[in-house]
Structure formats: structure tokens, C-alpha cells
C-alpha positions in Angstrom: -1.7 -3.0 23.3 -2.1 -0.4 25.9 0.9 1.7 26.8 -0.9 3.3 29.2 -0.4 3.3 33.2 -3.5 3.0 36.0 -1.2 4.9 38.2 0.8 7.7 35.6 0.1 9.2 32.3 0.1 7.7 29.5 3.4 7.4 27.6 3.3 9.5 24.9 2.0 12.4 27.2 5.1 11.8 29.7 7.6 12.1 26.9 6.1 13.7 24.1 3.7 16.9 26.2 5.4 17.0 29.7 4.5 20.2 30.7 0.8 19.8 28.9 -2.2 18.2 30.9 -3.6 17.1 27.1 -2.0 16.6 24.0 -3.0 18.8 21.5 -4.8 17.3 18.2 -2.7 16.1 15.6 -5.4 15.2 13.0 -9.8 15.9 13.4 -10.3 12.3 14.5 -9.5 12.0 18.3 -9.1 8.5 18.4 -6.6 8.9 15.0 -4.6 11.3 17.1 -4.2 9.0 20.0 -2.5 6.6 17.8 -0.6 8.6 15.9 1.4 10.2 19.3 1.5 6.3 20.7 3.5 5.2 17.8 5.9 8.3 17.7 6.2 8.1 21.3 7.0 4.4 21.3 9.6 5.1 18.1 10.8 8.0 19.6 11.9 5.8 23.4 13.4 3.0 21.2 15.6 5.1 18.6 16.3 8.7 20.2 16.2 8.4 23.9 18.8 5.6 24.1 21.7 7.5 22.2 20.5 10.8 23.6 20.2 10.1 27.0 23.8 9.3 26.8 24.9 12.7 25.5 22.6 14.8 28.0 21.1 12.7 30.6 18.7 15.8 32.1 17.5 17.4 28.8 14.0 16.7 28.1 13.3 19.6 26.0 14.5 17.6 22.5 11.2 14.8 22.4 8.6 17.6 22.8 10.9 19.8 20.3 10.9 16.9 17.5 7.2 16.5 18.0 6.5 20.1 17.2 8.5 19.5 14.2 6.5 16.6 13.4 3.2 18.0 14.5 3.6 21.0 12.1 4.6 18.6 9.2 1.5 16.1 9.3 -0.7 19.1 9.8 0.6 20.2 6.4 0.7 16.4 5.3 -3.3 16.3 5.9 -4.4 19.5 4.8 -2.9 18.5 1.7 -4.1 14.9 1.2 -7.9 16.6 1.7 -6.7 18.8 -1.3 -5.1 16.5 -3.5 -7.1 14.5 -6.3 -7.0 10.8 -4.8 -9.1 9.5 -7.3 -7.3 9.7 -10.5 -3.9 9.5 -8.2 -5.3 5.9 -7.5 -8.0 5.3 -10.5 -6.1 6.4 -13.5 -2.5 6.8 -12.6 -1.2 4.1 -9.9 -3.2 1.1 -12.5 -1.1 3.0 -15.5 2.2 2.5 -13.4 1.6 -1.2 -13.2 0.1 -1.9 -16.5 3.8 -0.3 -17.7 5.5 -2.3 -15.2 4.1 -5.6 -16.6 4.8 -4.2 -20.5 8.1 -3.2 -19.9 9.3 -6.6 -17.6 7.6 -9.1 -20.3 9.8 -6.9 -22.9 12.8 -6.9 -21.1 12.2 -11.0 -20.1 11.7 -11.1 -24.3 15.0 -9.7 -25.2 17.0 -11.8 -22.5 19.8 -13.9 -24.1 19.4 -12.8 -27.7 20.9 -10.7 -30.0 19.8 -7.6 -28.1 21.1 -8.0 -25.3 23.4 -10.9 -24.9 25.3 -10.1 -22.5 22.7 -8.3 -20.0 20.7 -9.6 -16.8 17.0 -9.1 -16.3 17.5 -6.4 -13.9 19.5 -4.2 -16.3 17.5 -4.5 -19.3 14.4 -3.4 -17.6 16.0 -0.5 -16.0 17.1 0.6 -19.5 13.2 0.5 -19.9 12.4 2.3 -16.8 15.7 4.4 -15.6 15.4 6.2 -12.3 17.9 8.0 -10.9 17.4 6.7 -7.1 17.6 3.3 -8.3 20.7 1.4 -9.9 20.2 -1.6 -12.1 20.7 -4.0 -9.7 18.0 -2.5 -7.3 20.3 -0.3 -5.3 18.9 2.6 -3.3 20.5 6.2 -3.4 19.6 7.8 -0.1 20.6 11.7 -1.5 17.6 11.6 -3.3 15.6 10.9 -0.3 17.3 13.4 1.6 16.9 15.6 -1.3 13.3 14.9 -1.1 12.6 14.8 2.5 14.3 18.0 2.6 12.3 19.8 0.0 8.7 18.3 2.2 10.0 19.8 5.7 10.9 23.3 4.2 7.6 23.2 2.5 5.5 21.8 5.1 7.1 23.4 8.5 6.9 26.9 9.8 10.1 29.0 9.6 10.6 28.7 13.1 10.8 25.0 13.2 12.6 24.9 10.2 15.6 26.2 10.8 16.9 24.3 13.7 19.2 21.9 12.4 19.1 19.3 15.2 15.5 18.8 15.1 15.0 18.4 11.2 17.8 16.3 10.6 16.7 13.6 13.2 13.2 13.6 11.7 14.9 13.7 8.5 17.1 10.3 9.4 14.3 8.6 11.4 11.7 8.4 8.0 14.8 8.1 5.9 15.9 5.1 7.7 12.6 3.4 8.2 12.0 3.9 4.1 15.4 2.8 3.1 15.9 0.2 5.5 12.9 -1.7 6.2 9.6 -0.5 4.1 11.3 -0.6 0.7 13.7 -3.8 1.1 10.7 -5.5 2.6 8.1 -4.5 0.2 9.4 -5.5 -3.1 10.4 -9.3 -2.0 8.5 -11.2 -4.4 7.6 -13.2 -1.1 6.2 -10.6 0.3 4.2 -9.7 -2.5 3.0 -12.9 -2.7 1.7 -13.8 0.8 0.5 -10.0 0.8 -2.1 -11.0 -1.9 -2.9 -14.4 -0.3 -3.9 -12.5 2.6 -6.1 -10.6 0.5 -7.8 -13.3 -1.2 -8.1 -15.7 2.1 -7.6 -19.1 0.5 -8.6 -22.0 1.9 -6.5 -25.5 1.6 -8.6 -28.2 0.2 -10.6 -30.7 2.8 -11.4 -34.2 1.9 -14.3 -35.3 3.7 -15.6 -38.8 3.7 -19.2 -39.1 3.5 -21.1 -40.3 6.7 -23.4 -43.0 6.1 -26.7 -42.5 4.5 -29.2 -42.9 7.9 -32.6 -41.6 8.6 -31.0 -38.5 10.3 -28.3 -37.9 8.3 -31.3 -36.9 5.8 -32.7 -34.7 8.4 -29.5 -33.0 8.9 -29.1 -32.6 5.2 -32.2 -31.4 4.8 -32.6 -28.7 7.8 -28.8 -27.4 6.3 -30.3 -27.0 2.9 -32.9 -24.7 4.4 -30.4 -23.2 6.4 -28.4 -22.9 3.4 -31.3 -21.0 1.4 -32.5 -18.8 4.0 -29.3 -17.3 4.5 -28.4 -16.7 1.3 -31.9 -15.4 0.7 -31.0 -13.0 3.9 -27.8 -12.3 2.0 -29.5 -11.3 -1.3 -31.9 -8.8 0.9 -29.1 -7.1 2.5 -27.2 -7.2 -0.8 -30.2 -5.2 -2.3 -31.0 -2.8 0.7 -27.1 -2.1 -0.1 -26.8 -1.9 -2.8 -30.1 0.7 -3.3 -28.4 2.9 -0.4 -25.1 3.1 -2.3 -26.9 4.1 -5.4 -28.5 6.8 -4.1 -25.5 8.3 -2.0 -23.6 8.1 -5.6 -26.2 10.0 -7.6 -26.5 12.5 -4.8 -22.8 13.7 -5.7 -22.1 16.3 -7.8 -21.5 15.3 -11.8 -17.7 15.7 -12.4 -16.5 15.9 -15.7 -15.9 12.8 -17.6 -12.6 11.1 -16.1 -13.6 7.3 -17.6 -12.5 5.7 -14.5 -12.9 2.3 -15.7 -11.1 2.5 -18.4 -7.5 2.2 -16.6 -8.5 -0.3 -14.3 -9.6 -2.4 -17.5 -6.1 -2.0 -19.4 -4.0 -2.9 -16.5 -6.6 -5.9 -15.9 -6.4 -7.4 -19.2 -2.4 -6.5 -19.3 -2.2 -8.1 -16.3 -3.9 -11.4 -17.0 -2.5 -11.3 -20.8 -6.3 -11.2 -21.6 -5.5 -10.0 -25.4 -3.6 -13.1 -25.9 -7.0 -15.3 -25.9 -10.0 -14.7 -28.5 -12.6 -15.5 -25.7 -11.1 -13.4 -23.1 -10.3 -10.7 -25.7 -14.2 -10.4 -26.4 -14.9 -10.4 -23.0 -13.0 -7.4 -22.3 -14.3 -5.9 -25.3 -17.7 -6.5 -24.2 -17.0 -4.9 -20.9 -15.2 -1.8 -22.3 -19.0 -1.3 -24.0 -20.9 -1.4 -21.0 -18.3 1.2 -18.5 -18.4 3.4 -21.9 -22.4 3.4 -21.4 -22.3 3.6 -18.2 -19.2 5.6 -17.6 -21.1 8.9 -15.9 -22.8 6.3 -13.3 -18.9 4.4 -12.8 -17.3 8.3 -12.2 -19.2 9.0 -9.4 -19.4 5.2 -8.0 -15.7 4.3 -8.3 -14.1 7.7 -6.4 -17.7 6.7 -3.5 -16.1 3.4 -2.8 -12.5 4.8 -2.8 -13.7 7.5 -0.7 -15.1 4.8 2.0 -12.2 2.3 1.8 -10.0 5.3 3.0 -12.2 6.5 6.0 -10.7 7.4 9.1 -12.3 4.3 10.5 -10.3 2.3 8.0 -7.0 4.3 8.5 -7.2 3.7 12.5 -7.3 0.2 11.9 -4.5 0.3 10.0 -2.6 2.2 11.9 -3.6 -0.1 15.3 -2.1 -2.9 13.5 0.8 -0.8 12.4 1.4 -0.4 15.9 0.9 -4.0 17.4 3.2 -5.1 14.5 5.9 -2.3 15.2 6.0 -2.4 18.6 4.7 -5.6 20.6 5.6 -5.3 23.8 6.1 -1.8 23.2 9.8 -1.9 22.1 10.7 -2.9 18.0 9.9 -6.2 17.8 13.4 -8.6 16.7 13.3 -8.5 12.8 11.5 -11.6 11.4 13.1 -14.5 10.0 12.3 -14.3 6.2 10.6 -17.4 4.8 12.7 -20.0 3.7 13.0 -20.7 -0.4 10.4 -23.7 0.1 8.2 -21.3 1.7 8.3 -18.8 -0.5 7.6 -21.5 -3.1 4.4 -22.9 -1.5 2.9 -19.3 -1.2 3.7 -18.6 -5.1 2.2 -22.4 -5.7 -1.2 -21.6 -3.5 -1.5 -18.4 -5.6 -1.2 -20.6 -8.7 -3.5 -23.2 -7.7 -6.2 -20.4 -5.9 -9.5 -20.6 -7.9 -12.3 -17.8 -7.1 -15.8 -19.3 -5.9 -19.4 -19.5 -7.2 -21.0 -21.1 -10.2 -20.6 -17.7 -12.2 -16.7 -17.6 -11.3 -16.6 -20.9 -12.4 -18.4 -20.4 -16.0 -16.4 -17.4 -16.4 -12.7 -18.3 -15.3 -12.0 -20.4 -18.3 -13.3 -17.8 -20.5 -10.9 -15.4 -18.9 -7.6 -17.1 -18.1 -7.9 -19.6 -20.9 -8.5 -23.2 -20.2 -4.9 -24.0 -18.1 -5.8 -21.0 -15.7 -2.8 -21.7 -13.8 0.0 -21.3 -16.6 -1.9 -18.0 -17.1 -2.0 -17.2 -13.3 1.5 -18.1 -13.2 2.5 -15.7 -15.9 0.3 -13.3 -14.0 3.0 -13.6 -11.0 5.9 -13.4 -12.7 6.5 -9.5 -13.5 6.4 -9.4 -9.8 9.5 -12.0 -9.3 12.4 -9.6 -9.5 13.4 -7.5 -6.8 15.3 -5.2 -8.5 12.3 -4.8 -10.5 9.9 -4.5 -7.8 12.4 -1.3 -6.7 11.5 0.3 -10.1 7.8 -0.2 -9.4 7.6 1.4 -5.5 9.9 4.0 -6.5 8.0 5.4 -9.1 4.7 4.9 -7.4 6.3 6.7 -4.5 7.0 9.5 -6.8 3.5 9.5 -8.1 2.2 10.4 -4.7 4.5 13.0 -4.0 3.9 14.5 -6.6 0.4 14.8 -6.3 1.0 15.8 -2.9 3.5 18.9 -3.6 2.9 19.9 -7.6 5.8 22.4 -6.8 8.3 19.5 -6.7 7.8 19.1 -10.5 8.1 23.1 -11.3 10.9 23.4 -9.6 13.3 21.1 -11.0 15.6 24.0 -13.4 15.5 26.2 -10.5 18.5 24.7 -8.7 16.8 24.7 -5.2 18.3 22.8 -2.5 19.2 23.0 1.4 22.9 23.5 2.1 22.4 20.6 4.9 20.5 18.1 2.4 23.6 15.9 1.9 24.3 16.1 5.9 
């Protein structure tokens, strides 16, 4: 979608720069930058300019004033994702979060309706497992501790200047706290959402029956010319796997040796916690076996693991996202009406195509048994079901959320006994 105009500027130049013949770079990419201002331009006319409009019809100064503010705070933002560590962040610590998350649900799910806890719901025994004070047991959100938070990243990542203006900072403040509290979060943890989220990832396909034509002198030609079609391109396939797979190799060794961070290791744990892989002898050598090879291989996996992080997150990749971000958000350019949620025998089918999803290839074949145990779909099943609770799911955002600010501004966790806060922060 192009908000653009053959005859006038573009929007976000008309609202956002009015007195600027180009918009000044937000990020290095050009293209990223564009985005970026077409999105807050298009949020900005659908959730400011209505109510504001109404209280002072000829001021124009207040878009161009919140997107200094906003400027100046992803300037910091990026200067600081470039710093921060990413690769344990997303390696080490994010897989350790989950793993936990799985442990501490199939406890809680253990303890329901026994001696324990007779009394208590799911939701409340895992939150005495995993207490967080933004979170209630029941998966309620307390939006101080945004504030609290969102506060603490404008003081730190504004200039003084734009800092201290109240009207400014507190719209920002309210714009991200509402689009976290009320749609991101709340739509995130639906086990629904989860769920379709992953079949989009794995792209199943519903099984075809095909009835087999009859057996004719050119249905043989036709098989045969598609068998050599077949083996040609998957010969093509293996040549381009290899030309690949050399290149990566070399860009990998080329980076400097890092300390020994055993990358593979977390990603491991939270697989076999995941897929209950110690609960099956086959499956419990396999990983074993595996956990050999990464430890022989580990200084190879260190560089190789951050190098494919590194080019999943490219600006290329974050564009894309973004683009989509923006087509979902914004349609026609206005919010698009709020989707109707799947029904319960919807959400039901996309939890039973998971269940009943099988990987392809001979090797996959040979090796899912040995893996997931020979009913792979009780085991898939079980696999799912950590990530059925909603109140749960809260638990699990909120303290991934945490991880990244964290990582983000270290100061955060130093400055917890020092009492800081903004006067306005409960505003």
C-alpha cells in the first residue's frame, strides 16, 4: 500500500515534516526509514489527530513535536540494539525462558487437584512458580509497571530538551502503552494464536487422495520424463545446497573466535524439554549422541549459530516485516476493524493439524519415531499443551519482554534500591 499522492507529498511528510522538503533519517537504511515514518504517520492521523483536532483545530506544531520525541527515542533504541549482545539474548537466554516455562506448567499441571493444592486453578499454581509483579494469577496486566518502564526508556533514551515537556511524552507514553496492553499482549498469548502462528511457520499441507490414471503408453512417458525431472532438480538442488553451504562456511571461519559461549547447548535442553525427549530411551540417546557432536564441534557452532542469527535479522528481513506490519495495521490506511477471533472449532482444527503435522523426507521419517516415540502425536500433543493457558502464556511474554529490556538498558537492573522514578509516571 502506497499512501503516497501523484499530485502532493507523501503523507507522512505533510503531517509529520511540514516545514521540511525531506524527512530526516530515522535509521541507516533509507528504505527502513520510509516505513518507519509511514506507519507513525498513519497511527499518528488515526489516534491523535481526531481528538486533537477537536481541542485546537489550527495547531500543527504537536505531530512534528511527537515525532522529535519519537525520533530521538529510536535513535537511542538502535544505537543500542547494535550494542547489545543478541546472540546469547536469543541463543542462551530466550530457549532457557521456555525450557522453564514448560518445567514449571507440567509441575504445576502435576500438582492440580491433589493434596498440594486442592483447592487451586492451573493459572494460580504456576504463578506461585513463576510470580511477577505485572501479572496477577489469572493473567491480569498492571499497566503502572509499564508506565513505570516506559518512563525509565524515554528519560534514558531522549535528550533533556524533549524530555521535559509533559504533553509530548505522555502521549508517546499512552500510544505504546496501549498498543502493548491492549492488542500485542492479549493477542499474543491466545493459545490460538500460538497455534496458527506455528502452522504458518511449518506450511502444512492437507492430505490429497489422487486416483491413479490408467496405465497407457504415455502415462509411462509422462512418468518417466517427471522422474528425470524429478532427479535433475534435486541434483540442481544438491549443487546449490553445496555452493551454499561452502560460502557460509567460509564467511563463518572468517569471524573472529569468540570465547566459548556453547550455543547449542540451550537450544538442545529446551528441545528435548520441549518434546519430553528424556522420557524415551531412544530419543534420550539420540540427544545424547547429539550433545557429543555440538561439544566437538562447539567452536565451529559459536561462530555459525550468531552468522545465521545475524542474517535472519538483516535489515532486508526487518523491512519485510515491518511492510507487512503495515498492510496488516493499516489496510486502507486507517486501523483495520478488529478481527473476529476464530471460533472454538476452529481453534480446534488448527491444534488438531499441528497434531496430525508430520515433517518430510525419508530421513525425517526414519528419525521421527525415534524422537517422538512411536504415537508421535500424543507426544506432539503434549508438546502443545504448556502453551494452552492464557494466563500462562502472560507469564511467558512478560518475562521474555523483560529479558530484552534488560539487555537493552543494564541500568534498569542496578537501579532497582535507588528509588528512582518520574513524578508523572502514574499520570
Amino acid at each position: 500500500m502506497s499512501i503516497a499522492s501523484g499530485r502532493t507529498r507523501p503523507l507522512a511528510h505533510r503531517l509529520l515534516f511540514p516545514a521540511l522538503a525531506e524527512a530526516p533519517p530515522l535509521v541507516a537504511d533509507a528504505a527502513l526509514s520510509a516505513e518507519l515514518y509511514d506507519v507513525l504517520a498513519l497511527a499518528l492521523r488515526a489516534f491523535v489527530v481526531p481528538w486533537w483536532a477537536k481541542l485546537s483545530r489550527y495547531d500543527r506544531q504537536l505531530l512534528p513535536a511527537i515525532t522529535r520525541i519519537a525520533a530521538a527515542a529510536v535513535h537511542a533504541l538502535d544505537a543500542r540494539i547494535h550494542a547489545a549482545q543478541l546472540a546469547p539474548l536469543l541463543l542462551v537466554h530466550a530457549p532457557a525462558l521456555l525450557a522453564q516455562h514448560y518445567r514449571d506448567y507440567r509441575t504445576a499441571r502435576a500438582k492440580l487437584h491433589t493434596s498440594y493444592a486442592p483447592a487451586a486453578s492451573l493459572p494460580q499454581l504456576f504463578h506461585q512458580l513463576q510470580p511477577h509483579i505485572a501479572v496477577s494469577p489469572d493473567g491480569r496486566l498492571d499497566p503502572e509497571y509499564f508506565r513505570h518502564l516506559l518512563d525509565h526508556i524515554l528519560r534514558v533514551c531522549l535528550p533533556p530538551d524533549d524530555h521535559q515537556p509533559d504533553t509530548e511524552r505522555l502521549i508517546v507514553r499512552e500510544l505504546i502503552l496501549n498498543v502493548l496492553l491492549d492488542v500485542l499482549i492479549p493477542k499474543i498469548t491466545q493459545p490460538w494464536f500460538l497455534h496458527r502462528s506455528i502452522l504458518d511457520l511449518l506450511h502444512p499441507q492437507l492430505p490429497q487422495q489422487h486416483r491413479p490414471p490408467p496405465a497407457t503408453s504415455s502415462t509411462i512417458i509422462v512418468l518417466v520424463l517427471s522422474a528425470i525431472q524429478a532427479i535433475s532438480g534435486a541434483c540442481l538442488a544438491l549443487i546449490h545446497a553445496y555452493k551454499s553451504t561452502l560460502s557460509t562456511i567460509k564467511r563463518v571461519n572468517k569471524r573472529n573466535p569468540s570465547p566459548s559461549q556453547h550455543y547449542a547447548e540451550p537450544l538442545l535442553t529446551t528441545f528435548a524439554e520441549v518434546f519430553t525427549l528424556q522420557d524415551r530411551t531412544a530419543s534420550t540417546t539420540l540427544l545424547t549422541t547429539a550433545r557429543i557432536i555440538t561439544d566437538f564441534s562447539s567452536s565451529f557452532l559459536d561462530r555459525l549459530l550468531p552468522h545465521l542469527l545475524e542474517s535472519q535479522l538483516s535489515p532486508a528481513s526487518i523491512l519485510s516485516i515491518t511492510r507487512t506490519a503495515k498492510r496488516t495495521l493499516f489496510p486502507t490506511g486507517y486501523p483495520a476493524p478488529t478481527p473476529i477471533d476464530p471460533t472454538p472449532e476452529e481453534q480446534a482444527e488448527f491444534r488438531a493439524r499441528l497434531v496430525a503435522w508430520r515433517p518430510r523426507g525419508a530421513l525425517a521419517t526414519c528419525l521421527l519415531p525415534l524422537l517422538l516415540g512411536p504415537d508421535p502425536s500424543k507426544t506432539l500433543d503434549a508438546a502443545l499443551d504448556p502453551l494452552s493457558s492464557t494466563p500462562c502464556n502472560v507469564h511467558l511474554v512478560l518475562f521474555l519482554l523483560d529479558l530484552v529490556v534488560l539487555e537493552l538498558f543494564p541500568e534498569l537492573a542496578l537501579s532497582v534500591g535507588n528509588g528512582n522514578s518520574d513524578g508523572d509516571s502514574g499520570s
